[in-house]
Amino acid sequence: DTAVSQTPKYLVTQMGNDKSIKCEQNLGHDTMYWYKQDSKKFLKIMFSYNNKELIINETVPNRFSPKSPDKAHLNLHINSLELGDSAVYFCASSPGTGWTGELFFGEGSRLTVL
Amino acid sequence: DAKTTQPNSMESNEEEPVHLPCNHSTISGTDYIHWYRQLPSQGPEYVIHGLTSNVNNRMASLAIAEDRKSSTLILHRATLRDAAVYYCILRDSNGNKLVFGAGTILRVKS
């Protein structure tokens, strides 16, 4: 069983469309994250949720809206997609806030905006 | 967030040890030193972390300088599968996030 799973793995869409990426973790963790890796390969944190509550929001355009229906799921919805949104998006989880150990990452979702 | 400095790339021969350095001169007393790696087309993978003492696990060893301003990730016998980008990251004890730098691209030659 995959610990942190993301769907879809690949997503190709047109500018202006709205799309969602889903993430689920089966580790029983309380905290989940979204990271973005752009073409220059830098990994940047976007959001973090702890037990369905937003705790980190890193100056991301408000076209990006995370939603956590329960602590095992953190979805990322993107409105009015732009070319610059093309990137690989990684979901991650950890046991809780203040956790100083390992983060578990998913395989990534590659979004291409044409 | 305190910053880390790593070489852009390093090369190693298969079956030989690899020492990946990291400088973190502005580290604070509560910062943990984390290492992750990212294999091609995969998500980041945890390697090891420590606070003050050297650490060993099945993947690697982490040697932390006495003043904690630098650390070294040691892969004892590099394999082709270890070719990846290695990230050295500082994370404070209250930290809920990892801030990734550019990392070191490790190439392993057979």
Short mmCIF file of C-alpha atoms in Angstrom, two decimals:
data_model
loop_
_atom_site.label_atom_id
_atom_site.label_comp_id
_atom_site.label_asym_id
_atom_site.label_seq_id
_atom_site.Cartn_x
_atom_site.Cartn_y
_atom_site.Cartn_z
CA ASP A 1 0.00 0.00 0.00
CA THR A 2 1.34 3.42 -0.96
CA ALA A 3 1.71 5.63 2.13
CA VAL A 4 1.05 8.96 0.39
CA SER A 5 -0.76 8.71 -2.90
CA GLN A 6 -1.60 11.46 -5.35
CA THR A 7 -3.92 11.52 -8.33
CA PRO A 8 -3.59 12.18 -11.12
CA LYS A 9 0.08 11.54 -11.76
CA TYR A 10 -0.01 13.55 -14.99
CA LEU A 11 -2.34 16.36 -15.93
CA VAL A 12 -2.29 18.34 -19.18
CA THR A 13 -4.74 21.18 -19.55
CA GLN A 14 -5.35 24.52 -21.20
CA MET A 15 -4.81 27.96 -19.72
CA GLY A 16 -7.85 29.27 -17.93
CA ASN A 17 -9.15 25.86 -16.89
CA ASP A 18 -9.77 24.74 -13.31
CA LYS A 19 -8.23 21.51 -12.08
CA SER A 20 -7.77 19.54 -8.89
CA ILE A 21 -5.09 17.24 -7.56
CA LYS A 22 -5.98 14.81 -4.79
CA CYS A 23 -3.80 13.44 -2.01
CA GLU A 24 -4.46 10.71 0.50
CA GLN A 25 -2.26 9.29 3.23
CA ASN A 26 -2.85 6.03 5.07
CA LEU A 27 -0.24 6.62 7.78
CA GLY A 28 -2.61 8.04 10.34
CA HIS A 29 -0.75 11.35 10.27
CA ASP A 30 -2.28 14.61 11.42
CA THR A 31 -0.33 17.01 9.21
CA MET A 32 -0.27 17.24 5.42
CA TYR A 33 1.54 19.53 3.00
CA TRP A 34 1.62 20.65 -0.60
CA TYR A 35 4.96 21.46 -2.21
CA LYS A 36 5.59 22.81 -5.71
CA GLN A 37 8.69 21.93 -7.76
CA ASP A 38 9.15 24.20 -10.75
CA SER A 39 11.26 23.75 -13.85
CA LYS A 40 14.37 24.89 -11.98
CA LYS A 41 13.79 22.00 -9.57
CA PHE A 42 13.36 24.12 -6.45
CA LEU A 43 10.90 22.60 -3.98
CA LYS A 44 8.76 25.22 -2.27
CA ILE A 45 6.16 24.68 0.39
CA MET A 46 2.72 26.01 -0.46
CA PHE A 47 0.35 24.89 2.28
CA SER A 48 0.16 22.80 5.39
CA TYR A 49 -2.88 21.48 7.21
CA ASN A 50 -3.02 19.97 10.66
CA ASN A 51 -6.14 17.99 11.44
CA LYS A 52 -8.08 19.79 8.71
CA GLU A 53 -6.92 23.21 9.86
CA LEU A 54 -4.72 25.44 7.68
CA ILE A 55 -1.46 26.20 9.49
CA ILE A 56 0.90 27.28 6.71
CA ASN A 57 -0.02 29.41 3.70
CA GLU A 58 3.09 30.57 1.89
CA THR A 59 2.07 33.60 -0.23
CA VAL A 60 0.46 31.47 -2.87
CA PRO A 61 -1.97 33.15 -5.32
CA ASN A 62 -5.54 32.77 -4.16
CA ARG A 63 -6.28 30.82 -7.35
CA PHE A 64 -4.85 27.93 -5.34
CA SER A 65 -7.26 26.61 -2.75
CA PRO A 66 -6.41 23.60 -0.61
CA LYS A 67 -9.20 21.60 0.97
CA SER A 68 -8.92 19.00 3.68
CA PRO A 69 -12.16 17.04 4.09
CA ASP A 70 -10.53 14.90 6.77
CA LYS A 71 -7.05 14.50 8.14
CA ALA A 72 -6.19 11.75 5.68
CA HIS A 73 -6.92 13.87 2.62
CA LEU A 74 -5.58 17.15 1.32
CA ASN A 75 -6.72 18.23 -2.12
CA LEU A 76 -5.41 21.12 -4.18
CA HIS A 77 -7.77 23.01 -6.44
CA ILE A 78 -6.37 25.50 -8.94
CA ASN A 79 -8.59 28.04 -10.71
CA SER A 80 -7.86 29.89 -13.94
CA LEU A 81 -4.68 27.98 -14.67
CA GLU A 82 -1.70 29.94 -16.00
CA LEU A 83 1.40 28.82 -17.87
CA GLY A 84 3.49 29.46 -14.76
CA ASP A 85 1.49 26.90 -12.83
CA SER A 86 3.20 24.16 -14.82
CA ALA A 87 5.20 22.21 -12.26
CA VAL A 88 5.32 19.00 -10.29
CA TYR A 89 3.19 19.17 -7.16
CA PHE A 90 4.12 16.97 -4.21
CA CYS A 91 1.95 16.06 -1.29
CA ALA A 92 3.58 15.08 2.00
CA SER A 93 2.55 14.12 5.51
CA SER A 94 3.97 13.96 9.01
CA PRO A 95 2.65 12.77 12.37
CA GLY A 96 1.85 16.25 13.65
CA THR A 97 2.91 19.82 14.26
CA GLY A 98 6.24 20.18 15.96
CA TRP A 99 7.32 16.84 14.51
CA THR A 100 11.03 16.99 13.94
CA GLY A 101 11.44 13.72 12.06
CA GLU A 102 10.65 12.38 8.67
CA LEU A 103 8.23 13.81 6.14
CA PHE A 104 6.67 11.27 3.81
CA PHE A 105 6.24 12.44 0.23
CA GLY A 106 4.02 11.24 -2.56
CA GLU A 107 5.25 10.48 -6.07
CA GLY A 108 4.19 13.85 -7.43
CA SER A 109 1.62 15.13 -9.91
CA ARG A 110 3.04 16.72 -13.05
CA LEU A 111 0.81 19.55 -14.24
CA THR A 112 1.36 20.95 -17.72
CA VAL A 113 -0.57 24.05 -18.72
CA LEU A 114 -0.68 24.75 -22.47
CA ASP B 1 14.71 29.98 8.07
CA ALA B 2 18.42 29.32 8.45
CA LYS B 3 20.19 28.61 5.19
CA THR B 4 22.38 25.76 4.04
CA THR B 5 25.11 25.73 1.41
CA GLN B 6 25.93 22.64 -0.61
CA PRO B 7 28.11 21.99 -3.67
CA ASN B 8 26.12 21.99 -6.90
CA SER B 9 27.31 18.54 -7.92
CA MET B 10 29.62 15.71 -6.95
CA GLU B 11 30.77 12.55 -8.62
CA SER B 12 31.60 9.21 -7.12
CA ASN B 13 32.65 5.77 -8.22
CA GLU B 14 30.43 2.82 -7.55
CA GLU B 15 31.24 0.86 -4.39
CA GLU B 16 33.22 3.76 -2.91
CA PRO B 17 32.22 5.96 0.03
CA VAL B 18 30.74 9.38 -0.67
CA HIS B 19 30.95 12.38 1.64
CA LEU B 20 28.40 15.08 0.89
CA PRO B 21 29.15 18.31 2.74
CA CYS B 22 26.73 20.95 3.98
CA ASN B 23 27.47 24.30 5.60
CA HIS B 24 24.96 25.89 7.93
CA SER B 25 26.82 28.63 9.76
CA THR B 26 23.64 30.39 10.94
CA ILE B 27 22.15 27.29 12.55
CA SER B 28 20.37 27.91 15.83
CA GLY B 29 20.42 25.67 18.87
CA THR B 30 17.00 24.20 18.15
CA ASP B 31 17.53 23.46 14.45
CA TYR B 32 17.60 19.83 13.39
CA ILE B 33 19.74 18.89 10.38
CA HIS B 34 17.78 16.85 7.87
CA TRP B 35 18.90 15.14 4.69
CA TYR B 36 16.55 14.12 1.93
CA ARG B 37 17.23 12.84 -1.53
CA GLN B 38 15.24 12.92 -4.71
CA LEU B 39 15.70 10.19 -7.27
CA PRO B 40 14.79 11.06 -10.88
CA SER B 41 11.02 11.44 -11.36
CA GLN B 42 10.26 10.63 -7.73
CA GLY B 43 9.26 12.48 -4.62
CA PRO B 44 11.83 13.46 -1.98
CA GLU B 45 12.85 10.60 0.27
CA TYR B 46 14.01 10.94 3.85
CA VAL B 47 17.60 9.87 4.44
CA ILE B 48 18.60 10.85 7.96
CA HIS B 49 18.45 13.62 10.53
CA GLY B 50 20.22 14.67 13.70
CA LEU B 51 20.60 17.44 16.23
CA THR B 52 24.04 17.29 17.85
CA SER B 53 25.38 13.75 17.83
CA ASN B 54 26.43 11.72 14.83
CA VAL B 55 23.69 9.42 13.56
CA ASN B 56 23.70 6.14 11.68
CA ASN B 57 20.89 4.31 9.93
CA ARG B 58 20.61 1.68 7.24
CA MET B 59 20.91 4.24 4.46
CA ALA B 60 23.69 6.55 5.62
CA SER B 61 25.60 8.23 8.42
CA LEU B 62 25.42 11.84 9.45
CA ALA B 63 28.50 13.48 10.91
CA ILE B 64 27.81 16.78 12.66
CA ALA B 65 30.63 19.19 13.45
CA GLU B 66 31.11 20.04 17.09
CA ASP B 67 30.06 23.67 16.53
CA ARG B 68 27.16 22.41 14.37
CA LYS B 69 28.03 24.87 11.61
CA SER B 70 28.54 22.07 9.13
CA SER B 71 27.61 18.45 8.60
CA THR B 72 28.46 15.63 6.23
CA LEU B 73 26.23 12.92 4.85
CA ILE B 74 28.18 9.72 4.34
CA LEU B 75 27.08 7.00 1.97
CA HIS B 76 29.33 4.09 2.85
CA ARG B 77 29.25 2.33 -0.54
CA ALA B 78 27.71 4.25 -3.38
CA THR B 79 25.61 2.34 -5.85
CA LEU B 80 24.11 3.48 -9.13
CA ARG B 81 20.77 3.69 -7.31
CA ASP B 82 22.19 6.41 -5.08
CA ALA B 83 22.44 8.86 -8.00
CA ALA B 84 20.05 11.62 -6.94
CA VAL B 85 19.79 15.19 -5.71
CA TYR B 86 20.67 15.35 -2.01
CA TYR B 87 19.18 18.12 0.08
CA CYS B 88 20.54 19.34 3.40
CA ILE B 89 17.80 21.16 5.32
CA LEU B 90 17.50 22.83 8.70
CA ARG B 91 14.27 22.43 10.60
CA ASP B 92 13.54 24.07 13.95
CA SER B 93 11.90 22.23 16.80
CA ASN B 94 8.65 24.11 16.22
CA GLY B 95 8.96 23.81 12.49
CA ASN B 96 6.16 22.40 10.49
CA LYS B 97 7.88 22.77 7.19
CA LEU B 98 11.05 21.83 5.39
CA VAL B 99 12.66 24.56 3.31
CA PHE B 100 14.58 22.97 0.44
CA GLY B 101 17.63 24.55 -1.18
CA ALA B 102 19.17 23.64 -4.52
CA GLY B 103 20.82 20.46 -3.22
CA THR B 104 23.79 18.50 -4.55
CA ILE B 105 23.45 16.40 -7.68
CA LEU B 106 25.31 13.17 -6.99
CA ARG B 107 26.48 11.22 -10.02
CA VAL B 108 27.73 7.67 -9.53
CA LYS B 109 30.00 6.11 -12.14
CA SER B 110 30.23 2.39 -12.71
#
